[in-house]
Each structure stands twice: as C-alpha cells, then as structure tokens.
GROMACS .gro file of C-alpha atoms in nm:
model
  381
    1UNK     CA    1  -1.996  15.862 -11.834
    2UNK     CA    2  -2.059  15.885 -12.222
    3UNK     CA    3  -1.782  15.604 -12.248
    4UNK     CA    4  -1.984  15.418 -12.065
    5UNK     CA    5  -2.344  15.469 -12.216
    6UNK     CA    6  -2.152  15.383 -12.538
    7UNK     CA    7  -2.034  15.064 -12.392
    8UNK     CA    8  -2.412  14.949 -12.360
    9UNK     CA    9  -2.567  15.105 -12.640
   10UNK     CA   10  -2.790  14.899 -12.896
   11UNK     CA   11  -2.783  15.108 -13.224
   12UNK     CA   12  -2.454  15.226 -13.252
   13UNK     CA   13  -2.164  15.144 -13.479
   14UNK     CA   14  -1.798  14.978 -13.331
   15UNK     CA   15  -1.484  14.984 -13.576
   16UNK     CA   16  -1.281  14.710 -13.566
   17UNK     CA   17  -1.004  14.831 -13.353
   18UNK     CA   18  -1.305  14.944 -13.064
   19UNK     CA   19  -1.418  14.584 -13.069
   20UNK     CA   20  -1.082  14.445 -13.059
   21UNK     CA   21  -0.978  14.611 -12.781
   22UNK     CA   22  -1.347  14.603 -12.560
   23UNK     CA   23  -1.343  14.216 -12.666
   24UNK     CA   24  -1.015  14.191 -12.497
   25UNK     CA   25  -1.065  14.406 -12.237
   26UNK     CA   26  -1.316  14.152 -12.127
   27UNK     CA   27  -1.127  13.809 -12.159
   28UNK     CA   28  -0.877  14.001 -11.956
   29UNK     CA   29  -1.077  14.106 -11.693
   30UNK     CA   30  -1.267  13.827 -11.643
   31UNK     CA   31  -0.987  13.597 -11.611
   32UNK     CA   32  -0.800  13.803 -11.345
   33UNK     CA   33  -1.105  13.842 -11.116
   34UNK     CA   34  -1.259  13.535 -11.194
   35UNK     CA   35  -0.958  13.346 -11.075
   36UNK     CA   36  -0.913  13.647 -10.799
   37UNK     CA   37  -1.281  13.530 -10.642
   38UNK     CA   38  -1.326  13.141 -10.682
   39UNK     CA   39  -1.433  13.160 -10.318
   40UNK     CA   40  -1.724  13.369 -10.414
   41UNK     CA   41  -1.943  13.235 -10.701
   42UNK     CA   42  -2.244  13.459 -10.681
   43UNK     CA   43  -2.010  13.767 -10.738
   44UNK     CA   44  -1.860  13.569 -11.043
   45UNK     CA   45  -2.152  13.536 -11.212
   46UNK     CA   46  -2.257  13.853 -11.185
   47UNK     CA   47  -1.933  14.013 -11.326
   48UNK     CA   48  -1.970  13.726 -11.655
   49UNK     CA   49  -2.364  13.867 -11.676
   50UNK     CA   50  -2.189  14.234 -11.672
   51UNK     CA   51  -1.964  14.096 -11.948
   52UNK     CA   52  -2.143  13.889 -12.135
   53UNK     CA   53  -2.396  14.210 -12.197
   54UNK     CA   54  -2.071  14.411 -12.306
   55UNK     CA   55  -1.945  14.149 -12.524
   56UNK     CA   56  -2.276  14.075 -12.653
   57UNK     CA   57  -2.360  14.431 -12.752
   58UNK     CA   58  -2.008  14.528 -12.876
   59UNK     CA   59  -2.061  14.257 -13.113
   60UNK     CA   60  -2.441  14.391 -13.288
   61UNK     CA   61  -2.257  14.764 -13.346
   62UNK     CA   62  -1.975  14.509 -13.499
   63UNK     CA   63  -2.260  14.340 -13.725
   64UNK     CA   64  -2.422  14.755 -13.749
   65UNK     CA   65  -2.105  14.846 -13.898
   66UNK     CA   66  -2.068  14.524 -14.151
   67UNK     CA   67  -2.398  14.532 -14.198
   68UNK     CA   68  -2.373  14.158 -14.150
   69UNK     CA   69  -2.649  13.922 -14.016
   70UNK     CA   70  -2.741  13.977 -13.689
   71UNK     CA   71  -2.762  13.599 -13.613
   72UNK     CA   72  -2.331  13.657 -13.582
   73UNK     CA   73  -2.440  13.821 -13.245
   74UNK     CA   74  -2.473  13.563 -13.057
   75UNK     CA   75  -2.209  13.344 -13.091
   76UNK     CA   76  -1.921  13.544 -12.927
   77UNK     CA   77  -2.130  13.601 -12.668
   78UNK     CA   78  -2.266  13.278 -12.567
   79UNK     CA   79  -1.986  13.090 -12.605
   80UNK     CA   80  -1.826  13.325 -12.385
   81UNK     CA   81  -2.108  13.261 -12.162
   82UNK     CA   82  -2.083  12.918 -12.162
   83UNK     CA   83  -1.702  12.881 -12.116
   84UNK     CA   84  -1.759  13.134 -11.789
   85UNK     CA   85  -1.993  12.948 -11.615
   86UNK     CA   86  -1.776  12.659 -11.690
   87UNK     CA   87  -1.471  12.794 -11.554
   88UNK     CA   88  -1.698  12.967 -11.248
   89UNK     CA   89  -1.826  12.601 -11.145
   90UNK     CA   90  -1.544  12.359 -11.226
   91UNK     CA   91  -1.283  12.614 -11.039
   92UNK     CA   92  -1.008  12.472 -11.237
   93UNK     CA   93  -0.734  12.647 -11.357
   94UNK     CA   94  -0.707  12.421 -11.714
   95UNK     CA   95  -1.089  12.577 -11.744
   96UNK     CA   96  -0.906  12.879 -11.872
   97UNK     CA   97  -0.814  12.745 -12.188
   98UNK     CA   98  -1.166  12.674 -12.299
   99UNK     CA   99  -1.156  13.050 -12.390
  100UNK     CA  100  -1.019  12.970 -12.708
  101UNK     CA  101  -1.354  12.897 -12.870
  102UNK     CA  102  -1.494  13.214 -12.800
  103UNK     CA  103  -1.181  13.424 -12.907
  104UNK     CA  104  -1.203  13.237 -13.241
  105UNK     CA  105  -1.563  13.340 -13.229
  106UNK     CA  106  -1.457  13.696 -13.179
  107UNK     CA  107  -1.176  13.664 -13.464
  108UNK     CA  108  -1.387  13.573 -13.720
  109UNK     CA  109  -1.619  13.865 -13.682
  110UNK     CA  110  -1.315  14.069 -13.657
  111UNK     CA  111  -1.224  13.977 -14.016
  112UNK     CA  112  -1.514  14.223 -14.152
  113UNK     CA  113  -1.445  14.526 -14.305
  114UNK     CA  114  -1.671  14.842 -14.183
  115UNK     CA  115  -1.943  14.920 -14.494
  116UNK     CA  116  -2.012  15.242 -14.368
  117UNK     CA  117  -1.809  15.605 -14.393
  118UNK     CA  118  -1.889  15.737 -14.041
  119UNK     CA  119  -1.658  15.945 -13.858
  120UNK     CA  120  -1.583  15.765 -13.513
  121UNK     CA  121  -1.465  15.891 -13.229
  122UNK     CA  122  -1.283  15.632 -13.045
  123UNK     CA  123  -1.385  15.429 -13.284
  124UNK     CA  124  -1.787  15.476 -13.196
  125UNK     CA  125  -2.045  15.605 -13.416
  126UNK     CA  126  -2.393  15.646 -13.278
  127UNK     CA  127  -2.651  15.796 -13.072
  128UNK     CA  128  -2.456  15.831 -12.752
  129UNK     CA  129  -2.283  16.188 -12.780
  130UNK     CA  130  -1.871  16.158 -12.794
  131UNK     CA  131  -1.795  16.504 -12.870
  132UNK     CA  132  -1.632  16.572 -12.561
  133UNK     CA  133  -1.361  16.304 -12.639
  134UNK     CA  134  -1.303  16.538 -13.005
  135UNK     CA  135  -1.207  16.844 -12.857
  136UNK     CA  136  -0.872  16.806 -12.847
  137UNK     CA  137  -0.841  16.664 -13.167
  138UNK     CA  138  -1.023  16.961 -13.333
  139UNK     CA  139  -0.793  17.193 -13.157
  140UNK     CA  140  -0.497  17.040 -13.220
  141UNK     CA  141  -0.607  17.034 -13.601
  142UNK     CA  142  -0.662  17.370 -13.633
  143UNK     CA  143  -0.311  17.487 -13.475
  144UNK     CA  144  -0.192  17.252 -13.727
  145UNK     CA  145  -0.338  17.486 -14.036
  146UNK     CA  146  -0.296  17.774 -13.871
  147UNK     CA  147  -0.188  18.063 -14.135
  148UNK     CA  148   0.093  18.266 -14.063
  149UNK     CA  149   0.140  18.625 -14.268
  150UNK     CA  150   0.446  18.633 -14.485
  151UNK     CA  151   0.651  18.876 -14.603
  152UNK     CA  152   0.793  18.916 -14.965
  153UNK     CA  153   0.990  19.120 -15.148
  154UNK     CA  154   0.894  19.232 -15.516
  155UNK     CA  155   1.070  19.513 -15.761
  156UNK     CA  156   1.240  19.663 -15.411
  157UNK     CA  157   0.932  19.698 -15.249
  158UNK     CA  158   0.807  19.524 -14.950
  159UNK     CA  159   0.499  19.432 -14.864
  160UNK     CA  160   0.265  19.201 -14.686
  161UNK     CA  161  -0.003  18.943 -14.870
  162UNK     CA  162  -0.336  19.022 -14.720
  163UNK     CA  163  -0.573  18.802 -14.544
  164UNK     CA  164  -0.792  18.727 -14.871
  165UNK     CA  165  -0.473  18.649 -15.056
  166UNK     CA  166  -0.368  18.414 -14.775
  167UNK     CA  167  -0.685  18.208 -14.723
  168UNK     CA  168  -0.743  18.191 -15.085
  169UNK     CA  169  -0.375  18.011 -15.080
  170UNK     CA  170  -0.489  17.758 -14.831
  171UNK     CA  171  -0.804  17.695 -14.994
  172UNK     CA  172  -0.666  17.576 -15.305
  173UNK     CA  173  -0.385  17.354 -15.088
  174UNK     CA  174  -0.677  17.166 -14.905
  175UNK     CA  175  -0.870  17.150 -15.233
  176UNK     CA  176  -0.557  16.948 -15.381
  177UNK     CA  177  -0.468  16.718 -15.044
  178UNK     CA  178  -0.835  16.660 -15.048
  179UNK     CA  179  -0.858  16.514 -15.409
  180UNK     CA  180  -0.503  16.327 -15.341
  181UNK     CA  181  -0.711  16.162 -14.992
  182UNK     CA  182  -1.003  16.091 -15.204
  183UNK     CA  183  -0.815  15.919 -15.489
  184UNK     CA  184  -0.584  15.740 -15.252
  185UNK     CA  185  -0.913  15.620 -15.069
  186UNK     CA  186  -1.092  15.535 -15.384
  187UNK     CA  187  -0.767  15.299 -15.447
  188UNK     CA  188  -0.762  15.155 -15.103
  189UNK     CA  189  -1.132  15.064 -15.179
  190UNK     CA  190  -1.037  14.839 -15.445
  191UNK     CA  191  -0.740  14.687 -15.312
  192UNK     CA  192  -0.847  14.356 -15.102
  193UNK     CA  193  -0.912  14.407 -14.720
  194UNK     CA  194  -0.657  14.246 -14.498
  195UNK     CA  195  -0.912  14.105 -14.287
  196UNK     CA  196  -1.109  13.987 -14.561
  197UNK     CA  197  -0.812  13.812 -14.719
  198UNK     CA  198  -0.721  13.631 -14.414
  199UNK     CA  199  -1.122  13.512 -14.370
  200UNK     CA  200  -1.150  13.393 -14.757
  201UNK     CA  201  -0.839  13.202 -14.763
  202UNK     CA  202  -0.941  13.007 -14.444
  203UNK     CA  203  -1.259  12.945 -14.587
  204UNK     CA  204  -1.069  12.780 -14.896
  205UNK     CA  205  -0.840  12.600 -14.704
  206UNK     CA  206  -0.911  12.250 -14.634
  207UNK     CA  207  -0.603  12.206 -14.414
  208UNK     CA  208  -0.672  12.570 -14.205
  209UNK     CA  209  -1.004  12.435 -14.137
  210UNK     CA  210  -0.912  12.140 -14.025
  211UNK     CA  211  -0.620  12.282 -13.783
  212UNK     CA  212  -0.852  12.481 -13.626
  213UNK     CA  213  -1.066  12.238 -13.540
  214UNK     CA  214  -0.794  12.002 -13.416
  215UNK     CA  215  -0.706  12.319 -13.195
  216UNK     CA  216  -1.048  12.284 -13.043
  217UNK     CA  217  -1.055  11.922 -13.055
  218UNK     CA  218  -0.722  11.891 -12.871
  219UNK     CA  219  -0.801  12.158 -12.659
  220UNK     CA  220  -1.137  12.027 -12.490
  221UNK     CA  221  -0.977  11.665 -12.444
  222UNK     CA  222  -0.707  11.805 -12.278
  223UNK     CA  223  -0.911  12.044 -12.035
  224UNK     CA  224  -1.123  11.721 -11.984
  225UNK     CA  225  -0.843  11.508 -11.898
  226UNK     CA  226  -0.698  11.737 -11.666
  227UNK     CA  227  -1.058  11.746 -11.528
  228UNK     CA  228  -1.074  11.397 -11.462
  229UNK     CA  229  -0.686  11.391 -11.326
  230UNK     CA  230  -0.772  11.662 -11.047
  231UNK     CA  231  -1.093  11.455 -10.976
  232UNK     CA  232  -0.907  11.157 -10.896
  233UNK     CA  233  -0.615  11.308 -10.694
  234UNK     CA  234  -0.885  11.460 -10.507
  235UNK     CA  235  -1.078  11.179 -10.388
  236UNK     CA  236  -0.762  11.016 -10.323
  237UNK     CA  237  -0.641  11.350 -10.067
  238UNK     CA  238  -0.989  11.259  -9.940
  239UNK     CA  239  -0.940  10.908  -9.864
  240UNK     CA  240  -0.619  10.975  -9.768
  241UNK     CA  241  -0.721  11.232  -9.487
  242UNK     CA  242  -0.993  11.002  -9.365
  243UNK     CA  243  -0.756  10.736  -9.284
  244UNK     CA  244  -0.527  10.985  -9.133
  245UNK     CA  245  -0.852  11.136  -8.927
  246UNK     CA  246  -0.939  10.775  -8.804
  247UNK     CA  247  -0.729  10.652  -8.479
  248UNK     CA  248  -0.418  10.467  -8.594
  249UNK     CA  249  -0.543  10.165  -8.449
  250UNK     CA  250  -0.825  10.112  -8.752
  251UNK     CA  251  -0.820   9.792  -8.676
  252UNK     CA  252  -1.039   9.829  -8.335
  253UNK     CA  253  -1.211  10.101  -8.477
  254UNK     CA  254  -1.390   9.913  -8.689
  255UNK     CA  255  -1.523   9.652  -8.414
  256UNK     CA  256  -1.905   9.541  -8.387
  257UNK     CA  257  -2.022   9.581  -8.066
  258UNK     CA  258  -2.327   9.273  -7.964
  259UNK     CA  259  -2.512   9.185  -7.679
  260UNK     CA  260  -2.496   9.493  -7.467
  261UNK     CA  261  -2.517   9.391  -7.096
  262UNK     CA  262  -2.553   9.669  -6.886
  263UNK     CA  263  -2.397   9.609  -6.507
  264UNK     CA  264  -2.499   9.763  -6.228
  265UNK     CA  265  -2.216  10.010  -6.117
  266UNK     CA  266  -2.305  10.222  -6.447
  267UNK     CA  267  -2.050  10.009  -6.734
  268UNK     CA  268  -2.195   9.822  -7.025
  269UNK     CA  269  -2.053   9.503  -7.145
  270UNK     CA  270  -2.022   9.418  -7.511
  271UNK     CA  271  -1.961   9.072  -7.734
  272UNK     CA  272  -1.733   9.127  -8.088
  273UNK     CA  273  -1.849   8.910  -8.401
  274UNK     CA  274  -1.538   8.759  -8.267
  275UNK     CA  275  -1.623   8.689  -7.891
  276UNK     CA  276  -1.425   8.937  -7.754
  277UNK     CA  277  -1.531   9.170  -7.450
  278UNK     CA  278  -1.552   9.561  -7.479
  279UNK     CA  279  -1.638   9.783  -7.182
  280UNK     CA  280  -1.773  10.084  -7.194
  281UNK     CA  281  -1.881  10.352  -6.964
  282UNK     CA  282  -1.903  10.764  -6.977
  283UNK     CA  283  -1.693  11.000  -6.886
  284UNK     CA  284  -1.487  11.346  -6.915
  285UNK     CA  285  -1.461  11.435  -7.269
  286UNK     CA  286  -1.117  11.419  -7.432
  287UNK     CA  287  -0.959  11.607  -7.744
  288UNK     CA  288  -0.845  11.284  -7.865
  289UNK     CA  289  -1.065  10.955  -8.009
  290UNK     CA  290  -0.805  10.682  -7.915
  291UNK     CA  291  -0.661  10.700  -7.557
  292UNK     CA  292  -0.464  10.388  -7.527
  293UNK     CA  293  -0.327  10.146  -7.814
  294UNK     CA  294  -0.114   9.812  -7.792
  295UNK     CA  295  -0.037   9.801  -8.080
  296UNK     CA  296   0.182  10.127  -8.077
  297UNK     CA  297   0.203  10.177  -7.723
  298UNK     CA  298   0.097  10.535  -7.722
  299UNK     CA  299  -0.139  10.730  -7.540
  300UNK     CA  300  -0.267  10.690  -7.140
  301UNK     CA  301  -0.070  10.453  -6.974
  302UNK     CA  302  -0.335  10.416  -6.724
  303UNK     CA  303  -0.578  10.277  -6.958
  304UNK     CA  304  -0.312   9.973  -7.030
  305UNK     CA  305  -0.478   9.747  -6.820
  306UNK     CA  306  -0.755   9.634  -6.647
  307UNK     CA  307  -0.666   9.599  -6.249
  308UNK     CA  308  -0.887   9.432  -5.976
  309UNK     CA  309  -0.919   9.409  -5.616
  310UNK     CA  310  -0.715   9.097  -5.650
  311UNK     CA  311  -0.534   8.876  -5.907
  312UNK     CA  312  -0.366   8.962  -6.220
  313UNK     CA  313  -0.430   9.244  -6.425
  314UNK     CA  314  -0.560   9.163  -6.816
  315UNK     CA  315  -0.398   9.451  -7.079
  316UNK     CA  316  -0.658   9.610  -7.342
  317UNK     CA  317  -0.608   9.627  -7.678
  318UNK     CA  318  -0.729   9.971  -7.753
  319UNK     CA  319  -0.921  10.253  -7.578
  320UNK     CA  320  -1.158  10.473  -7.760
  321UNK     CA  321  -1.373  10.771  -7.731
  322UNK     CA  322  -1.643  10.801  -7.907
  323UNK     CA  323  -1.997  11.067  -7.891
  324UNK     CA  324  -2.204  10.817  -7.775
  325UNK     CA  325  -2.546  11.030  -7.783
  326UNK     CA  326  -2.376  11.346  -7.958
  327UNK     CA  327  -2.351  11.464  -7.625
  328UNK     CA  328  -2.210  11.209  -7.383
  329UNK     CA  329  -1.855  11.091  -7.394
  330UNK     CA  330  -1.851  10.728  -7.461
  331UNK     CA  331  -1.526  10.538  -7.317
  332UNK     CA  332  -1.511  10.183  -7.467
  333UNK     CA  333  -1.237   9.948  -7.374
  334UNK     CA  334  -1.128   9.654  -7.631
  335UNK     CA  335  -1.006   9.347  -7.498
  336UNK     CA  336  -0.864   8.994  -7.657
  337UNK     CA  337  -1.100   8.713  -7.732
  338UNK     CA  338  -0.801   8.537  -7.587
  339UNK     CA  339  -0.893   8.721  -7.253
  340UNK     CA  340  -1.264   8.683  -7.241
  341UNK     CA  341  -1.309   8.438  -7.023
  342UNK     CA  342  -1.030   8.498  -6.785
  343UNK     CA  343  -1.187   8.931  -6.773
  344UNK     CA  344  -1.564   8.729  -6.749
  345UNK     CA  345  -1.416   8.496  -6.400
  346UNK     CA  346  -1.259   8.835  -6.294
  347UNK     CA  347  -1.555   9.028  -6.341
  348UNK     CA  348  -1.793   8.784  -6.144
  349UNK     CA  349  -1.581   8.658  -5.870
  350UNK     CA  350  -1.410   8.963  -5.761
  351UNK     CA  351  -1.458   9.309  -5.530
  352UNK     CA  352  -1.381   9.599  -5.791
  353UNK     CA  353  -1.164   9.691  -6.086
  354UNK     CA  354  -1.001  10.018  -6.185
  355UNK     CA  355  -0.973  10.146  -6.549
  356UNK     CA  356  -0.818  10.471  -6.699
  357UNK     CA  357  -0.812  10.604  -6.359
  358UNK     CA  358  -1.189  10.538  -6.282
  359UNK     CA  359  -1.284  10.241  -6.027
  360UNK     CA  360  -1.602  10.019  -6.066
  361UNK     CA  361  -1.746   9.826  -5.771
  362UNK     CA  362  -1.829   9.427  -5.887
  363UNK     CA  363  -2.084   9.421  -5.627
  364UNK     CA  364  -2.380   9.210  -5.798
  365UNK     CA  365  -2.210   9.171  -6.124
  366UNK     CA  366  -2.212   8.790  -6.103
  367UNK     CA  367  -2.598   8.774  -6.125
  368UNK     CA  368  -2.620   9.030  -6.412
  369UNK     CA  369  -2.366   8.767  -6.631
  370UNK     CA  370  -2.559   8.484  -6.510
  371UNK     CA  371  -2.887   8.650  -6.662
  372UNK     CA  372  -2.753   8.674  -7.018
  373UNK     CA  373  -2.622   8.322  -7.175
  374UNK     CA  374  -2.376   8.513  -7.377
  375UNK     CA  375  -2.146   8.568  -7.090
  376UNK     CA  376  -2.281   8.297  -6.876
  377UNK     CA  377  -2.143   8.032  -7.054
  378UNK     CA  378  -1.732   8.173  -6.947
  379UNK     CA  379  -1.844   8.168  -6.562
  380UNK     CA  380  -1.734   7.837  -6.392
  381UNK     CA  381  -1.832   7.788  -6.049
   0.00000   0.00000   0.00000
C-alpha cells in the first residue's frame, strides 16, 4: 500500500532508475491492454487517465530530485496523453509507434543527474513512509558486521580480546572505509555524469539533432500513410460487401418503378424509365431478396414465368423481394420492354394468370388499363 501512495505522491523525490523503470512500466502496460480492449474505449481511457497521472507525477519527483524547472513536467506526460488517445480512437496498430515522441520525452529528462544526497529506498525519497521495504536490508547489514571474538596466543598464554577491545577494532575499520567512500564519492562528483555527457553532446551535435528529428519526421509520415492505406482498403471491403449484399442481378435492382396502376385482384402494375412492366403484389416473407433471375437461372423456378388461363406464357427477368412498408413483403416481378405489350393484351383479354405459385383473377382488369393512358395505348381491340 505504501508502494502505492508513493506512486501518486506530489512532493517526493524519484532517482533515475525509479523513473526509468515506472516510465516503462507504463508504456508497457498501456500497450498490452490498450490493444487487449479496442472493443471498449471508455475503459481505455480511463486506464491512459490512471497513467497519464503516474507518468505525470513520476516525472515532478524527477524535476524534485534535479531540481530542474518544473515546466519539464509536462511534456512526458502530455505527449503521452496525446499519443493514447490517438492510438485509443484511430484503433490502429501503426498508432503504436507514435510512442516514440513521448519516450524521447522521457529520455531526455532521464539524462539528469539527482542534486540531492537522500537515502532512497527503492529509489523514493519523501513523505510517504518506505521503511518497511528497509528492513531487510538493515538486517542483512548488520549480520554482515557482525563481530566475532577471537582468540590469540601471546608469550604462551592464551587469552581472549574483550568486547571494548573488539568494538574499538571495528570502529577504527569503518572510520577508514568511510573516508575511502567519501573520497571515492568526492571523485565521482567531479568526474562528468554519464547522463549528462550523453545530453550535452546531443545538444552540440548538429547531425544528432537532426536524426532525431528525421526519426520523428519519418515516423509520423509513415503512421499517417499507413493511416490513409487502411482507410482506403476499408472503404473498398465496404463497397465490396455492398455489392456482394445486393442480389446478383444489380442490374434489375436498380429499376425505377412509374405509373403505379393498382388492379383490382390486389397486384399493382408499374412502367420502367424504359417502358417495361413490373408487377408487384404482397406476400409470405422470404430469407432471400431475389427469388428468380434470367440471367443466372437460379432461384424459384416457379417464378420463371408468367402463365394465363390461356395462350403462351411470357418469362420474367427477375423477381425481387423487397420491405415494402418495413413490414409487408413486397413481391415485384420484372419483365422485358420487349414483352410489354404482348403481358398488357394478356392482361386485358384474358381469365387469370398464375405467378410464383400465387393465381390472380383478370376479372375487370381491362377497364383499370383503359383508365390510365400509360398502358392504354398497348391494348388493341
């Protein structure tokens, strides 16, 4: 629980190796569970809040403990921000690589060396108590200089160095690794940080500069790119599956019923923009959208042809179903304009006709065509 509190503290100190690893720890984790839930955005953003607070915060005990200007805390953080909800939202896996910018963010602050002398535990100094993590160490240290009693021989005589003797022994050994730490530390001091090195050179290099930014350049053209490639293939899979959703025969599909002319045994006539006749009527709904087509010769044989009472039968093009109300079932039969005026003398002249396996009476049909001049003008007398 202490860990924790530590994790989210505001006034506390991180070494560099704590931030190193707690920075990682949460380009890690976000990328495993943000690509682990792309199916559930709210809970992604949440988690890069969560994150973005820890990565936000580890970075001002970073700035604490360089005693460095705060304004450095923001830009691991938001960038990381950024580049999250930009991964969250695009849900592409190329989005991944934009995390680049903020682990450059994170480097650079990396790079500076800790001003103050604190003693960390796990690499924490600050308000939050981390004793319980020392224990251990403390014990395990003082095993280490534990004093054993030792015996020694002098002039024949044996006897053992007391207690006094003994820690007065150690004292003076501490006193002299001591001032060998101190002096070695007091050297390290002077000598060049690592970190620091690596930060000044780049900011005296021309060509590192510019390599980094040609990292970043390259880098958001080629996430963009691979944006815009996805994008396309996309809307192409989504043309693609509309035409394969649409009845084979597209061609009938896309036919512009006129004139309606309803008849009186329940059917409903239609005129194409290119004079040919459709028929349409309701009935039992189907699974399918296209029941019969010529042009393949698939689907209910029985809606292949128009039959009557008498004389020859006249084939249909197509058959299709379509939600004529959103509730009804629509059937609409597409005929020829070769064949209108032959199925217009049929349908005025004679008794009945059958169709998909449903029969229509003709009684009075010859006075509903005569009413409308758009079918009028194929019935010869």
């Amino acid at each position: 629980m202490q860990f924790l509190k530590s994790l989210f503290c505001l006034h506390g100190f991180d070494n560099r190796t704590r931030f190193f690893a707690i920075s990682s720890g949460v380009y890690v984790l976000f990328s495993m569970l943000a690509s682990a839930l792309t199916n559930s955005i709210f809970i992604s953003l949440m988690l890069l809040v969560v994150f973005s607070i820890i990565l936000g915060l580890t970075s001002l005990r970073r700035l604490h403990d360089a005693k460095f200007n705060k304004k450095w805390f923001f830009a691991p953080s938001l960038t990381f921000t950024l580049t999250g909800i930009i991964i969250i939202l695009s849900e592409q896996s190329s989005s991944y690589y934009l995390l680049i910018i903020p682990t450059l963010c994170t480097a650079i602050l990396l790079t500076y060396q800790s001003h103050t002398k604190k003693k960390y535990i796990l690499g924490y100094y600050g308000p939050v108590d981390m004793s319980e993590y020392q224990q251990d160490n403390n014990q395990s240290k003082q095993s280490q200089y534990r004093i054993e009693p030792t015996l020694v021989s002098k002039n024949t005589t044996n006897y053992y160095y007391s207690e006094d003797d003994d820690i007065q022994t150690f004292n003076q050994t501490s006193k002299t690794e001591n001032n060998d730490h101190s002096q070695n530390q007091n050297r390290s001091d002077k000598e060049t940080d690592i970190g620091e090195l690596i930060r000044l050179n780049l900011l005296n290099n021309r060509k590192a500069q510019l390599i980094i930014v040609a990292v970043i350049g390259i880098t958001l053209i080629g996430v963009t790119t691979s944006w815009l490639i996805n994008y396309l293939d996309s809307s192409d899979d989504a043309v693609i599956k509309e035409d394969d959703n649409k009845p084979k025969n597209s061609t009938f599909s896309s036919i512009l019923r006129n004139h309606p002319l309803p008849m009186p045994d329940n059917y409903t006539l239609y005129l194409s923009d290119h004079s040919g006749i459709s028929i349409n009527w309701q009935a039992d709904e189907v699974e399918t959208s296209l029941l019969w087509s010529q042009q393949t010769a698939q689907g209910d044989t029985s809606c292949k042809e128009i039959s009557f009472n008498k004389g020859t039968p006249i084939r249909t093009l197509s058959v299709q179903v379509e939600k004529s109300d959103g509730i009804n079932t629509s059937y609409f039969a597409n005929f020829s304009p070769l064949d209108s005026q032959e199925l217009i003398q049929a349908l005025a002249f004679r008794g009945d006709f059958t169709l998909c396996g449903y029969n229509f009476s003709l009684k009075g049909s010859q006075a509903a065509l005569a009413t409308n001049k758009q079918y009028a003008q194929w019935v010869e007398y």
